[in-house]
RNA sequence: GGCCCCGUCGUCUAGAGGCCUAGGACGUCGCCCUCUCAAGGCGGUAACGCCGGUUCGAAUCCGGUCGGGGCUACCA
């Protein structure tokens, strides 16, 4: 064992003892059953949608049990730190309404267990590393990265298990003189954990998966990164043990890729003298890729990034509802408000990774939007457009009454079967844009394919006839308004209905549906729209006639 | 290579030995409604990865196998 004097010389003289931290971060004294949870992302870019998934579960678990939800930033990897990631985290959490009880986000520390950013807690970890060194449960290791690579290569070549253990662990029991020599030479070192693992099997309980077992860890993993770094930070494993213990977390819910590390983490907690914490490992969100499925990847899949949902303007309620249903299948069968209010149960989690189904999300989203009033929709589209479609934002705020008229067609109060044509705010322009003269692009070419292949002459005749004799919808029923199109179509040789047309296609110019499609395209620029009479009422007679004439040149 | 996790319709899942000729939802297909959509109504399609075993009886238990995913970093 290395001398106390040598070990202490490795750290600042004023570095606190572990007892200091224990006192500074006392047990929370919460009632039994109150869960203290956390979500701990790394600031390496946009938050992954899986992060929102995990964060929402953590908040729900904390809130429903009367506990606390902590947001911790794990920035121990300085090389991968991404400028702006923190702001994007904030934007993401904000969008989805996920608010931490304790965090550093926004530049303000809320909570008395902070700081909640690992790079700001370097001395906390160091106190514990020094303690581990003093008690011989850790040791300095001077193996260089090149040597480590060579070691791994040799292990692979000989079929040995990779890692730093047994005969490969050259610095595990190095004599003090040797250590001192390298230190004097100014060589950098890392600190490794002296694993007590003896190659036995261990078993443990996962809150979601139940009883699990594995080979015990016997690898002397690195716990404190190279002394060559200006800021000496720990690796994930040590940081996890120290932070989750000191922040008095009671449930560590994380992705299943960490299951393999549980034996190691137990060793670490034991060596540190910490009580073990309950783990719950959730399956990652997956993506279909050819014949197989893989983890959703931020690099390859746009829908993996939280930014995607914000840019597209998916209502957060819909996304949260969908995600909640993925967490607990039972909740997917409940109506949205009930599902969002119902408790999440760890035991109800599936253990296989679900595929993210964007079609299903669209369906949920369309359902949700159909329950909103026109005012609510405008209030949501406006801020979205402010960021992603400035022209639309301008138009919308100038023409709010028109927008409300547009959004009252076949939706809103008293409508038994509301339209479900809006899934996300980016849909607004393609679906409702034609209501606004400022952003509407008239159809001027009579042979435009949107007219369905009708002859240009017929298109012009329809347009002229409609414009010339145009009767705006009055108090009269919509059916009566449509009569003018019927009459016009009949005069131009269109069949009065589909059935008649189908019986003898050659006898007609087309069916009433074809004629009406032309009017529709003239007025809206698209073959898909709500009731024509209602649209024309919203637009006003002048605009309708102008649009109809656009194709006459 | 070693170890770990996972495996019911295309997707999310219900199912904890007989209630299962496997249920629901989304998708998809057909029909109805209809001036086009979006919907809505009705109906259909479609799954227990495979092989053994235990049992009177297995999607459910056991073993194996195949497939997918993960860990095996001074990344988390």
Coordinates of C-alpha atoms (C1' of nucleotides) in Angstrom, one line a residue:
Chain A
X1 CA 0.0 0.0 0.0
X2 CA 1.2 3.5 -0.9
X3 CA 2.1 5.8 1.9
X4 CA -0.3 8.4 3.1
X5 CA 2.2 11.1 2.5
X6 CA 2.6 10.2 -1.1
X7 CA -1.1 9.9 -1.7
X8 CA -1.9 13.2 -0.1
X9 CA 0.8 14.9 -2.1
X10 CA -1.2 14.2 -5.2
X11 CA -4.1 16.4 -4.0
X12 CA -4.6 20.0 -2.9
X13 CA -3.9 20.3 0.9
X14 CA -7.2 21.9 1.5
X15 CA -9.2 19.2 -0.2
X16 CA -12.1 18.3 2.2
X17 CA -12.6 14.9 3.7
X18 CA -15.6 12.8 2.6
X19 CA -17.2 13.5 6.0
X20 CA -17.4 17.1 4.9
X21 CA -19.5 16.3 1.9
X22 CA -21.6 13.9 3.8
X23 CA -22.5 16.7 6.1
X24 CA -23.0 19.2 3.4
X25 CA -25.4 16.9 1.5
X26 CA -27.4 15.3 4.3
X27 CA -30.2 12.8 3.8
X28 CA -33.3 14.4 2.6
X29 CA -35.7 13.2 5.3
X30 CA -38.5 12.6 2.8
X31 CA -41.4 10.3 3.8
X32 CA -41.1 6.6 3.0
X33 CA -41.9 5.9 -0.6
X34 CA -41.0 9.3 -1.9
X35 CA -38.7 8.8 -4.8
X36 CA -35.7 11.0 -5.6
X37 CA -35.0 10.5 -9.3
X38 CA -32.7 12.1 -11.7
X39 CA -32.0 12.5 -15.4
X40 CA -28.4 13.0 -16.2
X41 CA -27.6 13.9 -19.9
X42 CA -24.3 14.7 -21.4
X43 CA -24.0 18.0 -23.2
X44 CA -22.9 16.6 -26.5
X45 CA -25.5 18.1 -28.8
X46 CA -29.3 18.2 -29.1
X47 CA -31.1 16.1 -26.6
X48 CA -32.1 12.7 -27.9
X49 CA -35.9 12.1 -27.9
X50 CA -35.0 9.1 -25.6
X51 CA -33.8 11.7 -23.2
X52 CA -37.3 13.3 -23.1
X53 CA -38.7 9.8 -22.6
X54 CA -36.4 9.1 -19.7
X55 CA -36.7 12.6 -18.2
X56 CA -40.6 12.4 -18.3
X57 CA -40.6 9.1 -16.6
X58 CA -38.2 10.4 -13.9
X59 CA -40.4 13.5 -13.3
X60 CA -43.5 11.5 -13.2
X61 CA -42.1 9.0 -10.7
X62 CA -40.8 11.8 -8.4
X63 CA -44.0 13.9 -8.6
X64 CA -46.5 11.0 -8.1
X65 CA -44.6 9.8 -5.0
X66 CA -44.1 13.2 -3.5
X67 CA -40.4 13.1 -4.2
X68 CA -37.8 15.2 -6.0
X69 CA -36.6 15.2 -9.5
X70 CA -33.0 16.3 -10.2
X71 CA -31.4 17.3 -13.4
X72 CA -27.7 16.7 -13.5
X73 CA -25.3 17.6 -16.3
X74 CA -22.7 15.0 -16.9
X75 CA -19.9 16.9 -18.6
X76 CA -16.9 14.9 -17.6
X77 CA -15.9 14.3 -21.2
X78 CA -14.4 17.7 -22.1
X79 CA -13.5 16.6 -25.6
X80 CA -17.1 15.9 -26.6
X81 CA -18.5 18.9 -24.9
X82 CA -20.7 20.8 -27.4
X83 CA -21.1 24.5 -27.1
X84 CA -24.8 25.4 -27.0
X85 CA -25.9 21.9 -25.8
X86 CA -27.1 23.3 -22.5
X87 CA -29.3 25.9 -24.2
X88 CA -30.7 23.2 -26.3
X89 CA -31.4 21.1 -23.2
X90 CA -33.3 24.0 -21.8
X91 CA -35.3 24.5 -25.0
X92 CA -36.2 20.8 -25.1
X93 CA -37.2 20.5 -21.5
X94 CA -39.1 23.8 -21.7
X95 CA -41.0 22.7 -24.9
X96 CA -42.1 19.5 -23.2
X97 CA -42.8 21.1 -19.9
X98 CA -40.3 19.1 -18.0
X99 CA -39.2 21.1 -15.0
X100 CA -36.6 19.9 -12.6
X101 CA -36.9 20.6 -8.9
X102 CA -33.2 20.9 -8.7
X103 CA -30.8 21.8 -11.5
X104 CA -28.2 24.3 -12.7
X105 CA -29.9 25.0 -16.0
X106 CA -30.4 28.6 -16.9
X107 CA -27.3 29.6 -15.0
X108 CA -29.0 29.4 -11.7
X109 CA -28.6 26.6 -9.2
X110 CA -31.8 25.6 -7.6
X111 CA -31.6 23.0 -4.9
X112 CA -29.2 22.5 -2.0
X113 CA -27.4 19.5 -3.3
X114 CA -25.7 21.3 -6.1
X115 CA -23.8 22.2 -8.1
X116 CA -25.5 19.8 -10.5
X117 CA -22.9 20.0 -13.2
X118 CA -20.1 17.5 -12.8
X119 CA -17.3 19.7 -14.0
X120 CA -18.2 22.0 -11.1
X121 CA -17.9 19.1 -8.6
X122 CA -14.3 18.1 -9.3
X123 CA -13.2 18.4 -5.7
X124 CA -16.1 16.3 -4.4
X125 CA -14.9 13.4 -6.5
X126 CA -11.3 14.0 -5.6
X127 CA -12.1 13.7 -1.9
X128 CA -13.4 10.3 -2.5
X129 CA -10.7 9.2 -4.8
X130 CA -8.1 10.2 -2.3
X131 CA -9.9 8.3 0.4
X132 CA -10.0 5.2 -1.9
X133 CA -6.3 5.6 -2.5
X134 CA -5.5 6.0 1.2
X135 CA -7.4 2.8 2.0
X136 CA -5.7 0.9 -0.8
X137 CA -9.0 0.5 -2.7
X138 CA -7.5 2.4 -5.7
X139 CA -4.1 3.1 -7.1
X140 CA -2.3 5.3 -9.6
X141 CA -1.6 3.7 -12.9
X142 CA 1.0 5.0 -15.4
X143 CA 0.0 2.9 -18.3
X144 CA 0.0 5.2 -21.4
X145 CA -2.9 5.2 -23.9
X146 CA -0.5 3.5 -26.4
X147 CA 0.4 0.8 -23.9
X148 CA -3.3 0.3 -23.2
X149 CA -4.0 -0.2 -26.9
X150 CA -1.1 -2.6 -27.2
X151 CA -2.4 -4.5 -24.2
X152 CA -5.8 -4.8 -25.6
X153 CA -4.4 -6.1 -28.9
X154 CA -2.3 -8.7 -27.1
X155 CA -5.4 -9.8 -25.1
X156 CA -7.4 -10.2 -28.3
X157 CA -4.6 -12.1 -30.0
X158 CA -4.3 -14.5 -27.1
X159 CA -8.0 -14.9 -26.5
X160 CA -7.7 -13.3 -23.1
X161 CA -10.5 -11.1 -21.8
X162 CA -9.8 -7.5 -22.4
X163 CA -9.3 -5.2 -19.4
X164 CA -7.0 -4.2 -16.7
X165 CA -6.8 -7.2 -14.3
X166 CA -4.7 -10.0 -13.0
X167 CA -1.3 -10.3 -14.7
X168 CA -2.2 -7.4 -17.0
X169 CA -2.6 -5.0 -14.1
X170 CA 1.0 -3.9 -14.0
X171 CA 0.5 -1.0 -11.6
X172 CA -2.0 -2.7 -9.3
X173 CA 0.7 -3.6 -6.7
X174 CA 3.6 -1.5 -7.9
X175 CA 6.1 -0.6 -5.2
X176 CA 6.1 2.9 -3.8
X177 CA 9.6 3.6 -5.2
X178 CA 8.4 2.9 -8.7
X179 CA 5.4 5.2 -8.4
X180 CA 7.5 7.9 -6.9
X181 CA 10.0 7.6 -9.7
X182 CA 7.4 8.1 -12.4
X183 CA 5.9 11.0 -10.4
X184 CA 9.2 12.7 -10.1
X185 CA 9.7 12.2 -13.8
X186 CA 6.5 14.2 -14.3
X187 CA 4.7 11.3 -16.0
X188 CA 0.9 11.6 -16.0
X189 CA -1.3 8.9 -14.5
X190 CA -4.9 7.9 -14.0
X191 CA -6.4 6.4 -10.8
X192 CA -7.8 2.9 -11.1
X193 CA -10.2 1.2 -8.8
X194 CA -8.9 -2.0 -7.2
X195 CA -11.7 -4.3 -8.0
X196 CA -12.4 -6.9 -5.3
X197 CA -14.1 -9.1 -7.8
X198 CA -13.0 -12.7 -7.8
X199 CA -14.8 -13.9 -10.9
X200 CA -17.8 -15.1 -9.1
X201 CA -21.4 -14.8 -10.2
X202 CA -23.4 -12.0 -8.6
X203 CA -27.1 -11.4 -8.8
X204 CA -29.1 -8.2 -8.2
X205 CA -32.7 -6.9 -8.5
X206 CA -33.8 -4.5 -11.2
X207 CA -37.0 -2.6 -10.5
X208 CA -38.2 -3.3 -14.0
X209 CA -36.6 -6.6 -14.9
X210 CA -36.5 -8.4 -11.6
X211 CA -33.7 -10.8 -10.7
X212 CA -30.7 -10.5 -12.9
X213 CA -27.3 -12.1 -12.7
X214 CA -23.9 -11.7 -14.2
X215 CA -20.2 -12.4 -13.7
X216 CA -18.8 -10.1 -11.1
X217 CA -16.6 -7.3 -12.2
X218 CA -12.9 -7.9 -11.9
X219 CA -11.6 -5.1 -14.1
X220 CA -9.7 -2.3 -12.4
X221 CA -11.5 0.4 -14.2
X222 CA -10.3 4.0 -14.4
X223 CA -12.1 6.2 -11.9
X224 CA -10.1 9.4 -12.2
X225 CA -8.9 10.6 -15.6
X226 CA -5.4 11.6 -16.5
X227 CA -3.4 14.0 -14.3
X228 CA -2.4 15.7 -17.6
X229 CA -5.7 17.4 -17.7
X230 CA -6.0 20.8 -16.1
X231 CA -9.3 19.8 -14.5
X232 CA -9.1 16.3 -13.0
X233 CA -12.5 14.8 -13.5
X234 CA -13.8 11.3 -12.8
X235 CA -15.2 8.7 -15.2
X236 CA -18.9 8.1 -15.4
X237 CA -18.7 5.2 -12.9
X238 CA -17.2 7.1 -10.0
X239 CA -19.3 10.2 -10.7
X240 CA -22.4 8.1 -10.7
X241 CA -21.6 6.6 -7.3
X242 CA -20.6 9.8 -5.7
X243 CA -23.3 12.0 -7.1
X244 CA -26.2 9.7 -6.8
X245 CA -25.2 9.0 -3.2
X246 CA -24.6 12.6 -2.2
X247 CA -27.6 13.9 -4.0
X248 CA -29.5 11.2 -2.1
X249 CA -31.1 9.7 -5.2
X250 CA -33.2 6.7 -4.4
X251 CA -33.9 5.4 -7.8
X252 CA -31.5 5.3 -10.7
X253 CA -33.5 4.9 -13.9
X254 CA -31.2 4.7 -16.9
X255 CA -30.9 2.9 -20.3
X256 CA -30.4 -0.8 -20.4
X257 CA -26.8 -0.5 -21.8
X258 CA -25.9 0.1 -18.1
X259 CA -27.0 -3.3 -16.9
X260 CA -23.6 -4.7 -17.5
X261 CA -22.1 -2.2 -15.2
X262 CA -24.2 -2.9 -12.2
X263 CA -21.7 -5.4 -10.6
X264 CA -19.0 -2.7 -11.0
X265 CA -21.3 -0.1 -9.5
X266 CA -22.1 -2.2 -6.6
X267 CA -18.4 -2.7 -5.9
X268 CA -17.9 1.0 -6.1
X269 CA -20.7 1.8 -3.7
X270 CA -19.5 -0.8 -1.3
X271 CA -15.9 0.4 -1.4
X272 CA -17.0 4.0 -0.9
X273 CA -19.2 2.9 2.1
X274 CA -22.4 4.0 0.4
X275 CA -25.7 2.2 0.7
X276 CA -26.7 0.6 -2.6
X277 CA -29.3 2.3 -4.7
X278 CA -32.3 0.8 -6.6
X279 CA -31.8 0.5 -10.3
X280 CA -34.4 0.5 -13.1
X281 CA -33.1 -0.2 -16.6
X282 CA -35.3 0.9 -19.4
X283 CA -35.1 -0.3 -23.0
X284 CA -33.9 2.2 -25.6
X285 CA -36.1 3.6 -28.4
X286 CA -35.5 1.7 -31.6
X287 CA -35.6 2.4 -35.3
X288 CA -36.5 -0.1 -38.1
X289 CA -33.5 -0.3 -40.4
X290 CA -33.9 -2.6 -43.3
X291 CA -34.6 -6.0 -41.9
X292 CA -33.5 -5.3 -38.4
X293 CA -33.9 -2.8 -35.7
X294 CA -31.3 -0.7 -34.0
X295 CA -31.1 2.1 -31.5
X296 CA -32.5 5.4 -32.7
X297 CA -29.4 7.3 -33.7
X298 CA -29.1 11.1 -33.6
X299 CA -26.7 11.0 -36.5
X300 CA -28.9 9.0 -38.9
X301 CA -32.4 9.6 -37.7
X302 CA -33.8 13.1 -37.7
X303 CA -36.7 12.1 -35.5
X304 CA -34.2 11.1 -32.8
X305 CA -33.5 14.7 -32.0
X306 CA -35.7 16.8 -29.8
X307 CA -35.0 19.6 -32.2
X308 CA -37.0 17.8 -34.9
X309 CA -40.2 17.8 -32.8
X310 CA -39.8 21.5 -32.0
X311 CA -39.0 22.5 -35.6
X312 CA -42.0 20.5 -36.9
X313 CA -44.2 21.9 -34.2
X314 CA -45.5 18.7 -32.7
X315 CA -47.8 19.5 -29.8
X316 CA -45.9 18.5 -26.7
X317 CA -49.0 16.9 -25.2
X318 CA -49.2 14.5 -28.1
X319 CA -45.6 13.5 -27.9
X320 CA -45.7 13.1 -24.1
X321 CA -48.8 11.0 -24.4
X322 CA -47.2 8.8 -27.1
X323 CA -44.1 8.3 -25.1
X324 CA -46.0 7.6 -21.9
X325 CA -47.9 4.8 -23.8
X326 CA -44.6 3.4 -24.8
X327 CA -43.4 3.4 -21.2
X328 CA -46.6 1.8 -19.8
X329 CA -48.8 0.2 -22.5
X330 CA -51.8 0.4 -20.3
X331 CA -51.7 4.2 -20.6
X332 CA -51.8 4.1 -24.4
X333 CA -55.4 2.8 -24.1
X334 CA -56.5 5.7 -22.0
X335 CA -57.7 9.1 -23.3
X336 CA -54.9 11.7 -23.4
X337 CA -55.8 13.7 -20.3
X338 CA -56.3 10.6 -18.1
X339 CA -53.1 9.0 -19.4
X340 CA -51.0 12.1 -18.6
X341 CA -52.4 12.2 -15.1
X342 CA -52.2 8.5 -14.4
X343 CA -49.3 7.1 -12.4
X344 CA -46.4 5.4 -14.2
X345 CA -45.6 1.9 -12.8
X346 CA -42.1 0.5 -13.1
X347 CA -43.5 -3.0 -13.1
X348 CA -45.5 -2.1 -16.2
X349 CA -42.5 -1.3 -18.3
X350 CA -41.8 -3.5 -21.3
X351 CA -38.3 -4.9 -21.4
X352 CA -37.9 -4.9 -25.2
X353 CA -37.0 -1.7 -27.0
X354 CA -40.0 -0.3 -28.8
X355 CA -39.8 1.1 -32.4
X356 CA -40.6 4.7 -32.6
X357 CA -43.7 4.8 -34.8
X358 CA -44.1 8.3 -36.4
X359 CA -47.4 7.3 -38.1
X360 CA -48.9 6.5 -34.7
X361 CA -47.6 9.8 -33.4
X362 CA -49.2 11.6 -36.3
X363 CA -52.5 9.9 -35.5
X364 CA -52.3 10.9 -31.8
X365 CA -51.3 14.3 -32.7
X366 CA -54.1 14.9 -35.2
X367 CA -56.5 13.6 -32.6
X368 CA -55.2 16.0 -30.0
X369 CA -55.2 19.1 -32.3
X370 CA -58.8 18.3 -33.3
X371 CA -59.7 18.9 -29.6
X372 CA -58.3 22.4 -29.7
X373 CA -60.2 25.6 -30.4
X374 CA -59.3 27.9 -33.3
X375 CA -57.9 30.4 -30.8
X376 CA -55.8 27.7 -29.1
X377 CA -54.4 26.6 -32.5
X378 CA -53.5 30.1 -33.6
X379 CA -51.9 30.8 -30.2
X380 CA -49.7 27.8 -30.8
X381 CA -49.0 28.2 -34.5
X382 CA -48.0 31.9 -34.0
X383 CA -45.0 31.4 -31.7
X384 CA -43.9 28.3 -33.8
X385 CA -44.1 30.3 -37.0
X386 CA -42.2 33.1 -35.4
X387 CA -39.2 30.8 -35.3
X388 CA -39.7 28.7 -38.3
X389 CA -41.9 30.5 -40.8
X390 CA -41.7 34.2 -40.3
X391 CA -43.9 35.1 -43.3
X392 CA -46.7 32.9 -42.0
X393 CA -46.3 34.5 -38.6
X394 CA -46.7 37.9 -40.0
X395 CA -49.7 37.0 -42.0
X396 CA -51.3 35.2 -39.2
X397 CA -51.0 38.0 -36.7
X398 CA -52.3 40.5 -39.2
X399 CA -55.2 38.2 -40.2
X400 CA -56.2 36.6 -37.0
X401 CA -59.9 36.9 -37.7
X402 CA -59.6 35.2 -41.0
X403 CA -57.5 32.5 -39.4
X404 CA -60.2 31.9 -36.9
X405 CA -62.8 31.7 -39.6
X406 CA -60.7 29.2 -41.5
X407 CA -60.2 27.1 -38.3
X408 CA -63.9 27.2 -37.5
X409 CA -64.8 25.2 -40.6
X410 CA -65.8 21.7 -39.7
X411 CA -64.2 22.0 -36.3
X412 CA -64.6 23.6 -32.9
X413 CA -67.5 23.4 -30.5
X414 CA -70.6 21.6 -31.4
X415 CA -68.9 19.7 -34.3
X416 CA -69.4 16.0 -33.7
X417 CA -66.8 15.0 -36.1
X418 CA -64.0 17.6 -36.2
X419 CA -61.4 17.8 -38.9
X420 CA -58.2 16.0 -38.3
X421 CA -56.0 17.6 -40.9
X422 CA -53.4 19.2 -38.6
X423 CA -50.8 17.1 -36.9
X424 CA -48.1 19.6 -36.3
X425 CA -47.7 23.3 -36.8
X426 CA -45.6 22.9 -39.9
X427 CA -48.8 21.5 -41.5
X428 CA -50.6 24.7 -41.1
X429 CA -49.2 26.4 -44.2
X430 CA -49.8 23.6 -46.6
X431 CA -53.2 22.8 -45.2
X432 CA -54.6 26.3 -44.4
X433 CA -52.3 28.7 -46.2
X434 CA -54.7 29.3 -49.1
X435 CA -57.0 31.2 -46.8
X436 CA -54.5 34.1 -46.7
X437 CA -54.3 36.2 -49.9
X438 CA -50.8 37.3 -48.8
X439 CA -49.3 33.9 -49.0
X440 CA -51.7 32.3 -51.5
X441 CA -50.1 31.4 -54.9
X442 CA -52.9 31.5 -57.6
X443 CA -53.1 28.8 -60.2
X444 CA -52.7 30.6 -63.6
X445 CA -52.0 27.7 -66.0
X446 CA -55.3 26.0 -67.2
X447 CA -53.3 22.9 -68.0
X448 CA -51.9 22.6 -64.5
X449 CA -52.0 19.0 -63.4
X450 CA -53.9 19.8 -60.4
X451 CA -57.0 20.3 -62.6
X452 CA -56.9 16.5 -63.1
X453 CA -56.2 16.4 -66.9
X454 CA -59.3 18.3 -67.9
X455 CA -58.9 20.2 -71.2
X456 CA -57.7 23.8 -70.7
X457 CA -60.8 25.1 -72.5
X458 CA -63.1 23.3 -70.1
X459 CA -61.0 24.7 -67.2
X460 CA -61.3 28.2 -68.5
X461 CA -65.0 27.8 -69.2
X462 CA -65.6 26.6 -65.7
X463 CA -63.5 29.4 -64.2
X464 CA -65.3 32.1 -66.3
X465 CA -68.7 30.7 -65.7
X466 CA -68.1 30.5 -62.0
X467 CA -66.6 34.0 -61.7
X468 CA -69.2 35.7 -63.8
X469 CA -72.2 34.3 -62.1
X470 CA -70.7 34.1 -58.7
X471 CA -73.2 34.1 -55.8
X472 CA -71.6 34.4 -52.4
X473 CA -73.0 32.0 -49.7
X474 CA -75.7 33.8 -47.8
X475 CA -77.8 32.6 -44.9
X476 CA -78.9 29.9 -47.3
X477 CA -77.8 26.4 -46.7
X478 CA -74.5 25.3 -48.2
X479 CA -76.3 22.8 -50.5
X480 CA -78.0 25.8 -52.2
X481 CA -74.7 27.6 -52.7
X482 CA -73.3 24.5 -54.4
X483 CA -76.3 24.6 -56.8
X484 CA -74.5 27.2 -58.9
X485 CA -71.7 24.8 -59.5
X486 CA -74.1 22.1 -60.3
X487 CA -75.9 24.3 -62.9
X488 CA -72.6 25.4 -64.4
X489 CA -71.3 21.9 -64.6
X490 CA -74.5 20.6 -66.2
X491 CA -74.3 23.4 -68.7
X492 CA -70.8 22.4 -69.6
X493 CA -71.7 18.7 -70.1
X494 CA -70.7 17.2 -66.7
X495 CA -72.6 14.3 -65.3
X496 CA -74.7 15.3 -62.2
X497 CA -73.2 12.6 -60.0
X498 CA -70.5 9.9 -60.0
X499 CA -72.9 7.0 -60.7
X500 CA -74.3 8.6 -63.8
X501 CA -70.9 9.4 -65.1
X502 CA -69.5 5.9 -64.5
X503 CA -72.4 4.4 -66.4
X504 CA -71.5 6.2 -69.6
X505 CA -68.2 8.1 -69.3
X506 CA -68.1 9.0 -73.0
X507 CA -71.3 10.9 -72.8
X508 CA -70.0 13.5 -70.4
X509 CA -67.1 16.0 -70.0
X510 CA -66.6 14.4 -66.6
X511 CA -68.5 14.1 -63.4
X512 CA -69.7 16.8 -61.1
X513 CA -66.7 15.8 -58.9
X514 CA -64.3 16.8 -61.7
X515 CA -65.9 20.1 -62.2
X516 CA -66.0 20.8 -58.5
X517 CA -62.3 19.9 -58.3
X518 CA -61.5 22.6 -60.8
X519 CA -63.3 25.2 -58.7
X520 CA -61.6 23.9 -55.6
X521 CA -58.1 24.1 -57.1
X522 CA -58.9 27.6 -58.4
X523 CA -59.9 28.8 -54.9
X524 CA -57.4 26.8 -52.8
X525 CA -54.6 25.6 -55.0
X526 CA -55.2 22.1 -53.8
X527 CA -57.6 19.2 -54.4
X528 CA -57.9 18.7 -50.7
X529 CA -59.9 21.1 -48.6
X530 CA -62.8 21.4 -46.3
X531 CA -66.3 22.4 -47.6
X532 CA -66.0 24.9 -50.5
X533 CA -68.9 27.0 -49.5
X534 CA -67.4 27.6 -46.1
X535 CA -64.1 28.5 -47.6
X536 CA -65.7 31.0 -50.0
X537 CA -67.6 32.5 -47.2
X538 CA -64.4 33.0 -45.2
X539 CA -62.6 34.5 -48.2
X540 CA -65.2 36.9 -49.3
X541 CA -66.7 37.3 -52.8
X542 CA -64.0 39.7 -54.3
X543 CA -61.2 37.3 -53.4
X544 CA -63.1 34.3 -54.7
X545 CA -63.8 35.9 -58.0
X546 CA -60.2 37.2 -58.4
X547 CA -58.9 33.7 -57.8
X548 CA -61.3 32.2 -60.2
X549 CA -60.2 34.6 -62.9
X550 CA -56.5 34.0 -62.3
X551 CA -56.5 31.2 -64.9
X552 CA -58.1 33.3 -67.6
X553 CA -54.9 35.2 -68.2
Chain B
rG1 C1' -14.4 -14.3 -28.6
rG2 C1' -16.6 -13.6 -23.4
rC3 C1' -20.7 -11.9 -20.6
rC4 C1' -25.6 -9.5 -20.3
rC5 C1' -30.5 -8.2 -22.0
rC6 C1' -34.6 -9.1 -25.3
rG7 C1' -38.1 -12.2 -28.9
rU8 C1' -46.9 -12.3 -29.5
rC9 C1' -50.2 -9.3 -36.0
rG10 C1' -46.3 -4.4 -40.2
rU11 C1' -46.0 -1.3 -35.3
rC12 C1' -47.2 -0.6 -29.7
rU13 C1' -49.1 -4.3 -26.9
rA14 C1' -53.0 -7.7 -23.7
rG15 C1' -51.8 -12.4 -22.1
rA16 C1' -48.7 -14.5 -15.6
rG17 C1' -50.8 -23.6 -17.8
rG18 C1' -57.1 -24.5 -19.6
rC19 C1' -61.3 -18.0 -20.0
rC20 C1' -56.9 -18.0 -26.6
rU21 C1' -60.5 -21.2 -32.9
rA22 C1' -54.9 -15.3 -29.1
rG23 C1' -58.0 -9.5 -27.4
rG24 C1' -57.2 -4.0 -28.3
rA25 C1' -55.0 0.3 -30.7
rC26 C1' -52.3 2.4 -35.0
rG27 C1' -51.4 1.0 -40.0
rU28 C1' -53.3 -1.5 -44.2
rC29 C1' -57.4 -3.4 -47.5
rG30 C1' -62.8 -3.3 -48.8
rC31 C1' -67.6 -1.2 -48.5
rC32 C1' -70.9 3.0 -47.0
rC33 C1' -71.2 8.4 -46.8
rU34 C1' -69.7 12.1 -50.5
rC35 C1' -68.5 18.2 -54.8
rU36 C1' -62.6 16.9 -53.2
rC37 C1' -60.1 16.1 -48.7
rA38 C1' -59.8 15.2 -43.5
rA39 C1' -62.8 12.4 -40.7
rG40 C1' -66.8 9.0 -39.4
rG41 C1' -69.6 4.1 -39.7
rC42 C1' -69.2 -1.1 -40.9
rG43 C1' -66.3 -5.3 -42.3
rG44 C1' -61.7 -7.9 -43.6
rU45 C1' -56.3 -8.9 -43.3
rA46 C1' -52.5 -10.1 -40.1
rA47 C1' -48.7 -12.7 -34.8
rC48 C1' -47.2 -16.5 -30.2
rG49 C1' -38.9 -17.0 -34.1
rC50 C1' -37.6 -22.4 -34.4
rC51 C1' -36.8 -27.4 -32.1
rG52 C1' -37.3 -30.5 -28.2
rG53 C1' -39.1 -31.5 -23.2
rU54 C1' -42.6 -31.2 -18.6
rU55 C1' -48.1 -31.7 -18.5
rC56 C1' -54.4 -34.6 -19.6
rG57 C1' -53.5 -29.5 -21.6
rA58 C1' -48.2 -24.3 -23.1
rA59 C1' -48.0 -18.0 -26.1
rU60 C1' -47.5 -18.9 -20.9
rC61 C1' -42.8 -23.6 -17.3
rC62 C1' -37.7 -26.0 -18.6
rG63 C1' -33.6 -26.9 -22.1
rG64 C1' -31.4 -25.9 -26.6
rU65 C1' -31.2 -23.2 -31.0
rC66 C1' -31.7 -19.0 -34.2
rG67 C1' -32.3 -13.8 -34.5
rG68 C1' -31.9 -8.7 -32.6
rG69 C1' -29.7 -5.4 -29.1
rG70 C1' -25.9 -4.1 -25.5
rC71 C1' -21.2 -4.1 -22.7
rU72 C1' -16.2 -5.5 -23.1
rA73 C1' -13.1 3.2 -23.5
rC74 C1' -9.1 8.1 -19.5
rC75 C1' -17.7 8.0 -24.0
rA76 C1' -21.6 8.5 -21.3

